[in-house]
Coordinates of C-alpha atoms in Angstrom, one line a residue:
M1 CA 61.5 105.2 86.3
T2 CA 59.4 108.5 87.2
L3 CA 61.2 111.5 85.4
S4 CA 61.9 112.9 89.9
K5 CA 64.2 109.5 90.2
W6 CA 66.0 110.6 86.5
I7 CA 66.2 113.6 88.4
F8 CA 67.8 112.9 91.5
F9 CA 70.4 110.6 89.5
A10 CA 71.1 113.1 87.7
A11 CA 71.9 115.6 90.3
T12 CA 73.8 112.9 92.2
C13 CA 75.4 109.8 90.4
G14 CA 75.3 111.6 87.0
V15 CA 77.5 114.0 88.6
V16 CA 79.8 111.8 90.0
F17 CA 80.3 109.9 87.0
A18 CA 80.3 112.8 85.2
L19 CA 83.5 114.2 86.4
Y20 CA 85.1 110.9 87.4
F21 CA 84.6 110.1 83.4
M22 CA 86.4 113.6 82.8
F23 CA 89.2 113.5 85.2
C24 CA 90.1 109.7 85.1
V25 CA 88.9 107.8 81.6
V26 CA 89.3 110.4 79.2
P27 CA 93.0 111.3 80.6
I28 CA 93.9 107.0 80.4
L29 CA 92.2 107.4 76.7
Q30 CA 93.9 110.4 75.6
S31 CA 97.4 107.9 76.9
V32 CA 96.5 105.5 74.8
K33 CA 96.2 107.5 72.2
M34 CA 99.7 109.5 72.4
S35 CA 101.5 106.0 73.7
F36 CA 101.3 105.8 70.1
Y37 CA 103.4 108.9 68.9
K38 CA 106.8 109.8 68.9
W39 CA 106.6 113.0 70.5
G40 CA 108.8 115.5 73.1
G41 CA 106.3 117.6 73.8
Y42 CA 106.0 120.7 72.1
K43 CA 107.2 119.4 68.7
T44 CA 105.0 118.0 65.6
K45 CA 103.8 114.2 66.5
T46 CA 104.6 111.7 64.1
Y47 CA 102.8 108.4 64.4
I48 CA 105.0 105.1 64.3
Q49 CA 102.5 102.8 65.7
W50 CA 103.7 99.5 68.1
K51 CA 107.1 101.0 68.2
N52 CA 107.3 103.2 71.3
Y53 CA 105.9 99.5 73.0
A54 CA 108.4 97.7 71.2
D55 CA 110.9 99.8 72.6
V56 CA 109.9 99.3 75.7
L57 CA 110.2 95.6 76.0
K58 CA 113.2 95.5 74.6
D59 CA 114.3 98.3 77.0
R60 CA 116.8 95.9 79.9
V61 CA 116.3 98.8 82.3
F62 CA 112.4 98.8 82.1
W63 CA 112.8 95.0 83.2
K64 CA 115.6 95.8 86.3
A65 CA 113.1 98.6 87.1
L66 CA 110.0 96.0 87.2
K67 CA 112.1 93.4 89.5
N68 CA 113.7 96.3 91.6
D69 CA 109.9 97.1 92.2
L70 CA 109.4 93.4 92.6
I71 CA 111.5 93.3 94.9
I72 CA 110.7 95.7 96.8
T73 CA 107.2 95.1 96.6
L74 CA 108.2 91.3 98.1
I75 CA 109.9 93.1 101.1
K76 CA 106.4 95.6 101.9
E77 CA 103.8 92.1 101.7
I78 CA 106.4 90.3 104.1
L79 CA 106.9 93.5 106.9
I80 CA 103.4 95.0 106.6
C81 CA 101.5 92.0 106.8
S82 CA 103.2 89.6 109.0
L83 CA 103.6 93.3 111.5
T84 CA 99.7 94.1 110.8
V85 CA 98.8 90.8 111.7
L86 CA 101.0 90.9 115.0
F87 CA 100.1 94.6 116.7
A88 CA 96.3 94.0 115.5
V89 CA 95.8 90.9 117.4
T90 CA 98.0 92.2 120.1
L91 CA 95.8 95.3 120.6
T92 CA 92.9 93.1 120.7
R93 CA 93.6 90.2 122.5
F94 CA 95.8 91.1 125.1
R95 CA 94.5 92.8 128.4
M96 CA 95.7 96.5 127.6
K97 CA 94.2 99.5 129.4
T98 CA 92.0 102.0 126.7
P99 CA 94.3 104.5 126.7
E100 CA 97.0 102.4 125.7
V101 CA 95.4 101.1 122.9
V102 CA 94.6 104.2 121.5
L103 CA 98.4 105.2 122.3
Y104 CA 99.8 103.0 120.3
K105 CA 97.2 103.2 117.4
F106 CA 98.0 107.1 117.0
V107 CA 102.1 106.5 117.4
F108 CA 101.4 103.5 114.2
Y109 CA 99.2 105.3 112.2
I110 CA 101.8 109.0 112.1
P111 CA 103.7 108.0 109.1
N112 CA 100.5 107.5 107.0
V113 CA 100.0 111.6 107.7
I114 CA 103.5 112.6 107.2
S115 CA 105.0 113.4 103.9
T116 CA 107.4 111.4 101.7
I117 CA 109.9 113.7 101.3
I118 CA 109.9 114.3 105.1
I119 CA 109.9 110.8 105.8
G120 CA 112.5 109.7 103.3
S121 CA 115.0 113.2 105.4
L122 CA 114.7 111.5 108.8
W123 CA 115.4 107.8 107.6
G124 CA 117.9 109.6 105.1
F125 CA 119.8 110.6 109.0
V126 CA 119.6 106.8 110.0
F127 CA 121.4 105.5 107.1
M128 CA 124.0 108.7 106.0
P129 CA 127.3 107.0 105.3
S130 CA 129.6 108.7 107.8
G131 CA 129.7 107.9 111.4
M132 CA 126.9 110.6 112.3
G133 CA 124.6 108.2 110.9
L134 CA 122.6 106.0 113.7
M135 CA 122.5 102.7 111.8
N136 CA 126.4 102.8 111.6
S137 CA 127.0 104.2 115.1
I138 CA 124.8 101.1 115.7
C139 CA 126.7 98.6 113.9
S140 CA 129.7 100.2 115.3
I141 CA 128.8 98.7 119.1
F142 CA 129.3 95.5 117.5
K143 CA 132.5 95.8 115.2
S144 CA 134.1 99.2 115.1
G145 CA 135.0 101.4 112.2
V146 CA 131.5 100.9 110.2
D147 CA 131.1 103.1 107.6
V148 CA 128.4 100.9 104.9
D149 CA 126.8 103.7 102.7
W150 CA 122.9 102.0 103.2
V151 CA 121.6 103.7 100.7
T152 CA 123.4 103.0 97.6
K153 CA 124.9 99.6 98.6
Y154 CA 121.5 98.3 99.3
P155 CA 118.7 100.7 98.2
L156 CA 115.6 98.4 97.8
G157 CA 116.0 97.0 101.3
V158 CA 116.5 100.3 102.9
I159 CA 113.4 101.6 100.5
G160 CA 110.8 98.2 101.4
F161 CA 112.0 98.9 105.2
V162 CA 111.1 102.4 105.5
A163 CA 107.9 102.2 102.9
S164 CA 107.0 99.0 105.8
W165 CA 107.2 101.3 108.4
C166 CA 105.1 103.6 106.5
G167 CA 102.1 101.3 105.6
V168 CA 101.3 99.3 109.0
G169 CA 99.6 101.7 111.0
L170 CA 96.3 102.2 107.9
F171 CA 95.8 98.2 107.5
M172 CA 96.7 97.6 111.2
L173 CA 93.2 99.7 112.1
T174 CA 91.0 97.9 109.9
M175 CA 92.3 94.5 110.7
I176 CA 91.5 95.6 114.4
A177 CA 88.3 96.5 113.4
S178 CA 88.0 93.0 111.7
I179 CA 89.2 91.0 114.4
H180 CA 86.5 93.3 116.6
Q181 CA 83.8 91.6 114.3
I182 CA 84.7 88.2 115.6
P183 CA 82.5 86.6 118.7
G184 CA 84.1 86.3 121.7
E185 CA 82.3 83.1 122.0
L186 CA 84.5 81.4 119.5
Y187 CA 87.7 82.4 121.8
E188 CA 85.9 81.3 125.3
A189 CA 84.3 77.8 124.1
A190 CA 88.1 77.5 122.5
K191 CA 89.8 78.2 125.5
I192 CA 87.7 75.4 127.2
D193 CA 88.3 73.1 124.4
G194 CA 92.5 73.7 125.7
A195 CA 93.3 75.7 122.6
G196 CA 96.0 78.4 123.2
E197 CA 96.4 81.2 121.3
M198 CA 98.8 80.5 118.5
T199 CA 95.8 77.9 117.7
Q200 CA 93.4 80.7 117.6
L201 CA 95.2 82.6 115.4
K202 CA 95.3 80.0 112.9
Y203 CA 91.6 78.4 113.3
I204 CA 89.6 81.3 114.8
T205 CA 91.1 84.8 114.0
M206 CA 93.2 84.3 110.4
P207 CA 89.6 82.7 108.9
A208 CA 87.7 85.4 109.7
V209 CA 89.7 88.0 108.7
W210 CA 90.6 86.7 105.9
L211 CA 89.3 88.5 103.4
Q212 CA 90.6 91.9 105.0
V213 CA 94.3 90.1 104.6
T214 CA 93.6 89.6 100.7
F215 CA 92.3 93.1 101.1
M216 CA 96.2 94.0 102.1
V217 CA 97.8 92.1 100.1
V218 CA 96.6 93.3 96.9
S219 CA 96.4 96.7 98.1
I220 CA 100.0 96.8 98.8
L221 CA 100.7 95.0 95.5
Y222 CA 98.7 97.6 93.1
Q223 CA 100.3 100.9 94.7
S224 CA 103.7 99.6 95.2
L225 CA 103.9 98.4 91.5
G226 CA 104.7 102.3 90.0
G227 CA 104.0 103.5 93.3
N228 CA 107.5 103.0 94.8
F229 CA 108.3 106.8 92.9
G230 CA 107.9 108.7 96.4
L231 CA 110.8 107.5 98.7
V232 CA 113.2 106.3 95.5
N233 CA 112.5 110.0 93.8
V234 CA 114.1 111.1 97.4
F235 CA 117.0 108.0 98.8
A236 CA 117.7 107.7 94.8
P237 CA 116.4 110.7 91.9
N238 CA 118.6 109.2 89.2
G239 CA 118.0 105.9 89.9
G240 CA 121.4 104.7 91.8
L241 CA 124.2 103.1 90.8
D242 CA 124.0 101.2 87.3
N243 CA 120.2 101.4 87.8
N244 CA 119.9 99.4 91.0
A245 CA 117.2 101.4 92.6
M246 CA 115.4 102.2 89.6
V247 CA 112.0 101.5 89.4
M248 CA 109.0 101.9 87.0
G249 CA 107.4 105.1 88.3
L250 CA 110.9 106.6 87.9
Y251 CA 111.4 105.4 84.8
V252 CA 108.1 107.1 83.3
Y253 CA 109.1 109.9 85.0
R254 CA 112.6 110.3 83.7
Y255 CA 111.5 110.2 80.1
G256 CA 108.0 112.0 80.6
Y257 CA 109.7 114.8 82.7
S258 CA 113.2 115.2 83.4
G259 CA 114.9 113.0 81.0
K260 CA 116.9 114.5 78.0
P261 CA 115.6 114.7 75.4
I262 CA 112.1 114.3 76.4
A263 CA 110.3 111.7 75.1
I264 CA 106.6 112.2 76.2
G265 CA 105.4 109.5 74.1
Y266 CA 107.5 106.8 75.0
S267 CA 106.7 107.6 78.6
Y268 CA 102.9 107.0 77.9
A269 CA 103.4 103.5 76.7
A270 CA 105.8 102.5 79.4
A271 CA 103.1 103.9 81.8
L272 CA 100.9 101.8 80.2
V273 CA 102.7 98.4 80.1
M274 CA 102.9 99.4 83.8
L275 CA 99.7 99.1 84.5
V276 CA 98.7 95.8 82.5
I277 CA 101.3 94.1 84.3
T278 CA 100.3 95.3 87.7
C279 CA 96.9 94.3 86.6
V280 CA 97.5 91.1 85.6
I281 CA 100.0 90.2 88.8
S282 CA 97.5 91.7 91.0
L283 CA 94.3 89.8 89.4
S284 CA 96.3 86.8 89.8
V285 CA 97.5 86.9 93.5
K286 CA 93.6 88.0 94.3
Y287 CA 92.7 84.6 92.8
A288 CA 95.0 83.1 94.4
M289 CA 94.1 84.5 97.6
N290 CA 90.7 83.3 97.0
K291 CA 91.5 80.0 96.7
V292 CA 93.3 80.1 99.5
G293 CA 90.5 81.7 101.7
E294 CA 88.0 78.9 100.1
S295 CA 90.5 76.1 101.7
L296 CA 90.7 77.5 105.5

């Protein structure tokens, strides 16, 4: 490479890599280092080798948090994937006017730009335990005297549903873009051969957009494991009754910032265990999705 090319590389990619290393790689390395220390944030650090990791793996609350995260993630995978495909196919295959399509896209995408706090507060009114809650009012139509504290009794279902409502819009737009890339001649030929809409969806649309489906499934997975903290912190900031709403993100946060005593080193260890689990599950699911895509 000539000198001018090196200068251009340093002025463009070099700056980006330097910032990435400074703000992403260095904090991760510091977290790995601090996970081997007993430290409360202000006293002297004590090197304790692998004790933090051993304590995390022996803590039943951590495994319950992992289980809750997996349940919420499963709910999100089912709801977001099914609704994304349904809405995307409906807006592309059915004959709708352009203003209608634009309106639906706008409405579905709105939750992606609203704060998690606002979303939690709005849905909190829906699931209120008193007669003022919309969900209890709807249930009272079929059975009088319904007064269920939905967030306390069914926290994972509520959080999974609200998180799914937030996540459909973005994936729907990317799915629509993928469907528009499919040649229309394939659908015309299928119609001539007598194939219905469901047959076209199975043998034309889904194989063509399977890469996008894989991206959606894996994205939901790695964003959810450890990333359900926002809504959980709104609905059940203490982890719920008997930790029935505890998730890994909240578990790390409580030890690192809001717990007493604060255990920074322990929270780092828990976060790194969470990272390893998320990577293993995400890579395994991606491998399985690729195998399914090869068979389509």
